[in-house]
XYZ file of C-alpha atoms in Angstrom:
379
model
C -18.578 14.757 -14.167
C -15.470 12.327 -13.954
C -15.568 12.970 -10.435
C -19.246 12.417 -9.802
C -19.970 9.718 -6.740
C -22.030 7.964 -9.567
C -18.955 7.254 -11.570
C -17.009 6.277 -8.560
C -17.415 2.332 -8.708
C -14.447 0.886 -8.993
C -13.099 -0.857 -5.578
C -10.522 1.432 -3.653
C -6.973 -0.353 -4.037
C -4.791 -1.110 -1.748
C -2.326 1.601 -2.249
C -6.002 4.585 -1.765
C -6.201 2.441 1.382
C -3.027 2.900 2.965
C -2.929 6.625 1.866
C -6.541 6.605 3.956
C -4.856 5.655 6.769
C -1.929 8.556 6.666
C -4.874 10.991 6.453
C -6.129 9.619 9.831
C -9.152 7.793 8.293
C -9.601 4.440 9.706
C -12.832 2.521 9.834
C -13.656 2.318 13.544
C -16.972 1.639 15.535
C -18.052 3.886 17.875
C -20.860 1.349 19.209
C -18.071 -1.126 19.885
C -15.828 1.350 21.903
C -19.178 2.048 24.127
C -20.381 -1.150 24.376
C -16.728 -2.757 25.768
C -16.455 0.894 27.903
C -19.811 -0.102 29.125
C -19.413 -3.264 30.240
C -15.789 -3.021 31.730
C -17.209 -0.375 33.359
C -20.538 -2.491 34.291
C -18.312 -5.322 35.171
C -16.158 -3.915 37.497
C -18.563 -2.071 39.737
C -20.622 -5.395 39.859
C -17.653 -7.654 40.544
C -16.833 -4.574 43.374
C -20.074 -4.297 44.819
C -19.656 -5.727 48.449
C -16.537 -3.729 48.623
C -17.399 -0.913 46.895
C -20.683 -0.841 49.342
C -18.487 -0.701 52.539
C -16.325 2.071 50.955
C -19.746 3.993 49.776
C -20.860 3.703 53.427
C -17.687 4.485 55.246
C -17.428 7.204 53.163
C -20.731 8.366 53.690
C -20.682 8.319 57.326
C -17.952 10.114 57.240
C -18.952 12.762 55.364
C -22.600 13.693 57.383
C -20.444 13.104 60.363
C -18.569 16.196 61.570
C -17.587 17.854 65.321
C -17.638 21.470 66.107
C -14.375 22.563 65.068
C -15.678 21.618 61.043
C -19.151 23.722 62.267
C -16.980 26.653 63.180
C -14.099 26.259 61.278
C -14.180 26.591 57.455
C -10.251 25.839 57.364
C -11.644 22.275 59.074
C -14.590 21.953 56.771
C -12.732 22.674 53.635
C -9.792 19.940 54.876
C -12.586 17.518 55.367
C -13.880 17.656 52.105
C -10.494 17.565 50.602
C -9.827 14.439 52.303
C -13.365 12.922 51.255
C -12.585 14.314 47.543
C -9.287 12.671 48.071
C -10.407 9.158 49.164
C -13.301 9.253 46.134
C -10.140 10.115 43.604
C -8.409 7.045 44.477
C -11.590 4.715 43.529
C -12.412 6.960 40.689
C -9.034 7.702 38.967
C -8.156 3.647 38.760
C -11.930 2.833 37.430
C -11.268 5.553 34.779
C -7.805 4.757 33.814
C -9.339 1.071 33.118
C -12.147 2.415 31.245
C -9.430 4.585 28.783
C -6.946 1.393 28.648
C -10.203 -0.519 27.390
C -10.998 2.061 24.719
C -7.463 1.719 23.659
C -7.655 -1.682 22.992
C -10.942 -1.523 21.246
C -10.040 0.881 18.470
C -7.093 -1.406 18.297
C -8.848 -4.338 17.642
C -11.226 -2.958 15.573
C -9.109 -0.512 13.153
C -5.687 -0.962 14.202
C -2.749 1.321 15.462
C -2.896 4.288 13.556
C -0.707 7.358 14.083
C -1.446 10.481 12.190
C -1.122 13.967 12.556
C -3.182 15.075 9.309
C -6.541 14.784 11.019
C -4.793 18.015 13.673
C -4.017 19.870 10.849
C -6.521 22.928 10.551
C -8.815 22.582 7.080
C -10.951 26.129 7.128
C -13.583 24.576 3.924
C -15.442 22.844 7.245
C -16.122 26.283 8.036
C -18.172 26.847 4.173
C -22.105 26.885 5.515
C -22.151 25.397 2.189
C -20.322 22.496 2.012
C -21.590 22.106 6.167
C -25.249 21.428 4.194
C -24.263 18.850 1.914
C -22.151 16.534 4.545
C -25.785 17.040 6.542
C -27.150 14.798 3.625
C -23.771 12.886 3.160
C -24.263 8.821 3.202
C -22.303 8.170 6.473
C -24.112 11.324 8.008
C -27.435 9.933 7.223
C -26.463 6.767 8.085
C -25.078 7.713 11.499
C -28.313 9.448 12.283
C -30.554 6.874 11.508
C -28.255 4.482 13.133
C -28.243 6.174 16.152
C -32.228 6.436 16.476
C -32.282 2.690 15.771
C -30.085 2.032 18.816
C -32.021 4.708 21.167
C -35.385 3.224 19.979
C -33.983 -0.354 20.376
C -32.375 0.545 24.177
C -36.154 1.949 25.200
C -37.706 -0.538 24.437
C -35.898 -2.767 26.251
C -35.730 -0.751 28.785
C -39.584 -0.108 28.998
C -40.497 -3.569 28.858
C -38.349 -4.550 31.753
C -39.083 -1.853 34.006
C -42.701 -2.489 33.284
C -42.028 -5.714 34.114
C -40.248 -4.645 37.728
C -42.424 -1.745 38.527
C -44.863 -3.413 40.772
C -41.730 -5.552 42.447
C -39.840 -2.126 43.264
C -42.799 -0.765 44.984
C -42.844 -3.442 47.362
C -39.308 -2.569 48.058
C -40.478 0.074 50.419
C -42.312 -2.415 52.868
C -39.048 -4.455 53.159
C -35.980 -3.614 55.289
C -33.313 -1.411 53.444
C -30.813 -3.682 53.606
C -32.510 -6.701 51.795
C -34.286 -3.688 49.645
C -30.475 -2.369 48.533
C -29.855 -5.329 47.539
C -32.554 -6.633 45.645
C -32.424 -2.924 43.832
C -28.825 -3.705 42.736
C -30.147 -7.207 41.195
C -32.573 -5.182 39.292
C -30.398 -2.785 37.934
C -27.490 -5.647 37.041
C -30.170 -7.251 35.199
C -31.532 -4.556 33.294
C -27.765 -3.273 32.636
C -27.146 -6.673 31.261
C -30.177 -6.498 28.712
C -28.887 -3.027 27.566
C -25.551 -4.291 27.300
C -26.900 -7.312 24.966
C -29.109 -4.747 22.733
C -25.782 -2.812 22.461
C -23.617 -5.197 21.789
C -25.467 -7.150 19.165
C -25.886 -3.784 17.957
C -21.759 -3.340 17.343
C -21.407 -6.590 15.928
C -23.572 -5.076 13.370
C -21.398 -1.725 13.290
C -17.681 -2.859 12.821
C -18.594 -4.559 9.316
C -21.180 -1.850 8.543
C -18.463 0.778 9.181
C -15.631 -0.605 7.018
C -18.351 -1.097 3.996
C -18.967 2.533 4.728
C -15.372 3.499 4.507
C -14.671 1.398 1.517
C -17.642 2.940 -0.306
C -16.020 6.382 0.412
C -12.856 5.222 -1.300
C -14.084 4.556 -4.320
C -12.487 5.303 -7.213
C -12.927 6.784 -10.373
C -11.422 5.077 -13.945
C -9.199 8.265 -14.262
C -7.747 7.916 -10.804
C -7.286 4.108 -11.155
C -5.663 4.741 -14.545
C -3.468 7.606 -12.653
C -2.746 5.118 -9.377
C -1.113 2.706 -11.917
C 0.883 5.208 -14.181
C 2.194 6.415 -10.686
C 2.902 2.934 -9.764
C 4.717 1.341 -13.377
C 6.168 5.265 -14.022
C 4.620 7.368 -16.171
C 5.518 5.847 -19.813
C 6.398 9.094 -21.679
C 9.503 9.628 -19.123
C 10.171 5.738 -19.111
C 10.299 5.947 -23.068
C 12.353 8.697 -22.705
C 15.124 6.609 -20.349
C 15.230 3.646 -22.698
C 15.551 5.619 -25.663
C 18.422 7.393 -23.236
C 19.953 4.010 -22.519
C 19.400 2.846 -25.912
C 21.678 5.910 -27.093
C 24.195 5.751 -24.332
C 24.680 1.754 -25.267
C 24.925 2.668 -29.182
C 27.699 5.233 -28.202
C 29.598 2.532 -26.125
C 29.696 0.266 -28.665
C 30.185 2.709 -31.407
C 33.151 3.614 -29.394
C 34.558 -0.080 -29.150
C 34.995 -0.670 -33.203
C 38.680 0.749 -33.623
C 39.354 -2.055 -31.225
C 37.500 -4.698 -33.408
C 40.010 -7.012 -35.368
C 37.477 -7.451 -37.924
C 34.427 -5.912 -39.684
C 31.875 -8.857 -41.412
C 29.343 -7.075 -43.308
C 26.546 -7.899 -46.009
C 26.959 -5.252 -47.964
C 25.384 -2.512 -46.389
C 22.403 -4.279 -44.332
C 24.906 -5.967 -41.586
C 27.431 -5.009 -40.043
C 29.332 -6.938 -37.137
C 32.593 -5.979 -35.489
C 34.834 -9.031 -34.072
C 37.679 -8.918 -31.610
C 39.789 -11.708 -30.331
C 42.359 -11.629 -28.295
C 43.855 -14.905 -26.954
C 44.749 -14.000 -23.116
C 41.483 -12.539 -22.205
C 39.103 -14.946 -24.319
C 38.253 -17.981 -25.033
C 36.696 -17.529 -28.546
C 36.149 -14.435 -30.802
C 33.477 -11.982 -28.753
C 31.438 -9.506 -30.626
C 31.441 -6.369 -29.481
C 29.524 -4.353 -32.063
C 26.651 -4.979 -34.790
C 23.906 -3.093 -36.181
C 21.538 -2.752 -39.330
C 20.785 -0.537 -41.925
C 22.403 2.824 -41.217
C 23.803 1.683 -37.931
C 25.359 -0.885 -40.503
C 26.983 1.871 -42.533
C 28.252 3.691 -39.153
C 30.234 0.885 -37.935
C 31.605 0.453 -41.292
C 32.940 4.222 -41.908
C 34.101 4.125 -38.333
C 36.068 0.461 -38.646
C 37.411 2.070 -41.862
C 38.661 5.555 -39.973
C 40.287 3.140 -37.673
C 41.538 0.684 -40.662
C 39.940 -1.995 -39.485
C 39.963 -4.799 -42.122
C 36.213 -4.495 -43.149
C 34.834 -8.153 -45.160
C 32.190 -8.413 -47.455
C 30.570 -11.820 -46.313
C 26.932 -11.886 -46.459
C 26.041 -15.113 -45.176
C 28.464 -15.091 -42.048
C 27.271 -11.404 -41.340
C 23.636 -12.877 -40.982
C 24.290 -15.338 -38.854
C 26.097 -13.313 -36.135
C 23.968 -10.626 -36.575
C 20.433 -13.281 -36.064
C 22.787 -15.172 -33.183
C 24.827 -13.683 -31.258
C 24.534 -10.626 -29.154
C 26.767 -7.189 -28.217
C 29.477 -8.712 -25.955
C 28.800 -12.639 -26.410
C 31.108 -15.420 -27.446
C 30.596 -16.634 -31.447
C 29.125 -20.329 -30.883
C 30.739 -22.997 -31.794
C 28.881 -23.558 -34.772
C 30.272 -20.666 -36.265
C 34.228 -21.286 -35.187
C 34.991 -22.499 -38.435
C 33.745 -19.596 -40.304
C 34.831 -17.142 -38.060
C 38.822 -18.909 -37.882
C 38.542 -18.717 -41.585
C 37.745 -14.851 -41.369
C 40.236 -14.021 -38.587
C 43.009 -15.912 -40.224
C 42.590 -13.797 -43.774
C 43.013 -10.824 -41.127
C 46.553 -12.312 -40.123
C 47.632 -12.592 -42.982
C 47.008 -8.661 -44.372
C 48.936 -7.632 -41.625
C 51.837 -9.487 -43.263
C 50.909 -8.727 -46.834
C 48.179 -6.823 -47.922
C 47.173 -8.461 -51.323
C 45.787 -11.473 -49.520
C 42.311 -12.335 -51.541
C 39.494 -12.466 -49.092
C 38.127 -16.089 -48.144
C 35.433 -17.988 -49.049
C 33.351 -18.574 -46.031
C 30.973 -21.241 -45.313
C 28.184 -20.982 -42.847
C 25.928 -23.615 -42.109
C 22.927 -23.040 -43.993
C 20.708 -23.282 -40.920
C 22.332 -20.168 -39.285
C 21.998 -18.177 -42.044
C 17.912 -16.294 -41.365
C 17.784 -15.630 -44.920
C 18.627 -18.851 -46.412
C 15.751 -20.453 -48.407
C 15.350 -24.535 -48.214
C 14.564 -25.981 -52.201
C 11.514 -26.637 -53.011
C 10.317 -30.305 -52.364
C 9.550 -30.410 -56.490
C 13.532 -29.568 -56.738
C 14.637 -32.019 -54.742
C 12.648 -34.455 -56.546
């Protein structure tokens, strides 16, 4: 099928991208979010320890420590817990507020700000037992699952090694004073969260890439969509045809509409037709403001004629305007001469009207159909 994930293999552009993104899919790392929550986390209460000891103990003390009024009085015993909850709030509320400002910045760094409401939006076909099977052997499923029992495999086996390593050194712990025993525990465990932290770590350095090759392969597109993406993105061409072809129209009524104003109508007999209009205050040479071929030809004739506008039979000069010069231009100057010629005959029939019709010269070079002799001829 068309649709098939086989005949998806055509990169995702960037347009599929961006529409990825509205829908709330963005290619973030999971490992990376827990390994920078981790060690913020791990970070902090190491960097706290000595105070973080006294307020554990003072805490502590105060808490197996109570009079008689807390013994008889649950009022007094409930208020004393409250005010232990209280005090273990205002350690635990700050660590946890750094721990969510951390994730924030990690799924920043790693996929960008993203807002999108799509993802909220209910879809009932995850509820299809059916389609629930097939994501179970989807790509990034599999891939998630066997990712996952790399990384727990990876973390106990570092973590077996080094407690094997530190069993026999933790038993001795209990023939050495607590004090010195508390804190050569906490060594242990900082170094032993420190080689977790370096299994999971190198592990998200391998995730972020592995996650946006896993996104990009699920944006793959097929040859219909790509052909689709870039009709959507030139216009689709039948509607586009349609608009010239509008335009076209529209512009052939405009200047259809401009020929009773021509002065003069140069034609060739019936192939050419151009309309020319001069008018000394607005322009500085004689403008075009019609032409056409063929049956357009023949329009602008019967129209200039309707309108009796002088219409001239002069082949070569009706090439050459029609081949160089375009709807609305200035005649060059290479064609002045002819075109003076032509506009003075015009004068005159609106004095007399048996004035023959001129003899025009056009350089031979303007005219498209003019054939050069033969080199024989010359000779």
């Amino acid at each position: 099928m068309a649709d098939s994930a086989q005949d998806r293999n055509l990169p995702a552009s960037a347009k599929k991208q961006a529409r990825a993104r509205e829908d709330g899919q963005v290619p973030r790392s999971k490992d990376l979010g827990h390994f920078t929550a981790l060690a913020a986390g791990g970070a902090l209460l190491i960097g706290l320890s000595h105070p973080l000891a006294g307020w554990l103990q003072d805490v502590l003390s105060s808490g197996l420590r109570f009079g008689h009024e807390q013994a008889v009085n649950p009022q007094a015993m409930g208020e004393l817990f409250w005010l232990l909850a209280t005090r273990a709030l205002l350690l635990v509320v700050p660590l946890g507020l750094v721990m969510i400002g951390v994730g924030v910045l990690t799924a920043l760094l790693s996929g960008g700000w993203n807002l999108s409401f799509k993802i909220l939006q209910p879809n009932f076909g995850r509820f299809n037992p059916i389609a629930g099977l097939g994501r179970l052997f989807d790509k990034q499923h599999v891939v998630d699952v066997l990712k996952m029992s790399a990384l727990a495999a990876a973390i106990g086996t570092v973590g077996y090694q080094y407690l094997s390593a530190q069993f026999m050194g933790m038993v001795s712990l209990m023939a050495v004073p607590l004090p010195s025993a508390i804190a050569q525990m906490g060594r242990t465990i900082a170094t032993g969260f420190g080689l977790v932290m370096l299994v999971v770590g190198g592990w998200a350095l391998i995730d972020v890439p592995l996650q946006r090759f896993l996104w990009l392969q699920r944006l793959k597109m097929t040859r219909e969509e790509a052909k689709q993406e870039a009709k959507d993105a030139e216009g689709n061409m039948e509607v586009k045809g349609k608009i010239k072809q509008k335009m076209r129209e529209m512009a052939r009524k405009r200047m259809l509409a401009a020929v009773p104003q021509a002065d003069l109508v140069v034609m060739n007999p019936t192939h050419y037709a151009v309309a020319l209009r001069y008018d000394e205050a607005s322009m500085g040479a004689p403008r075009v403001i019609a032409k056409g071929a063929d049956l357009l030809a023949l329009k602008i004739r019967d129209i200039a004629r309707d309108a009796k506008v002088p219409v001239l039979q002069a082949p070569p000069l009706a090439r050459a305007l029609y081949a160089h010069v375009e709807i609305d231009q200035e005649v060059p100057a290479t064609l002045f001469a002819a075109v003076a010629q032509v506009l003075a005959w015009v004068y005159q029939l609106r004095v007399r009207a048996d004035v023959a019709p001129p003899t025009v010269d056009v350089p031979p070079e303007l005219d498209p159909h003019h054939q050069p002799p033969a080199r024989g001829a010359e000779e």
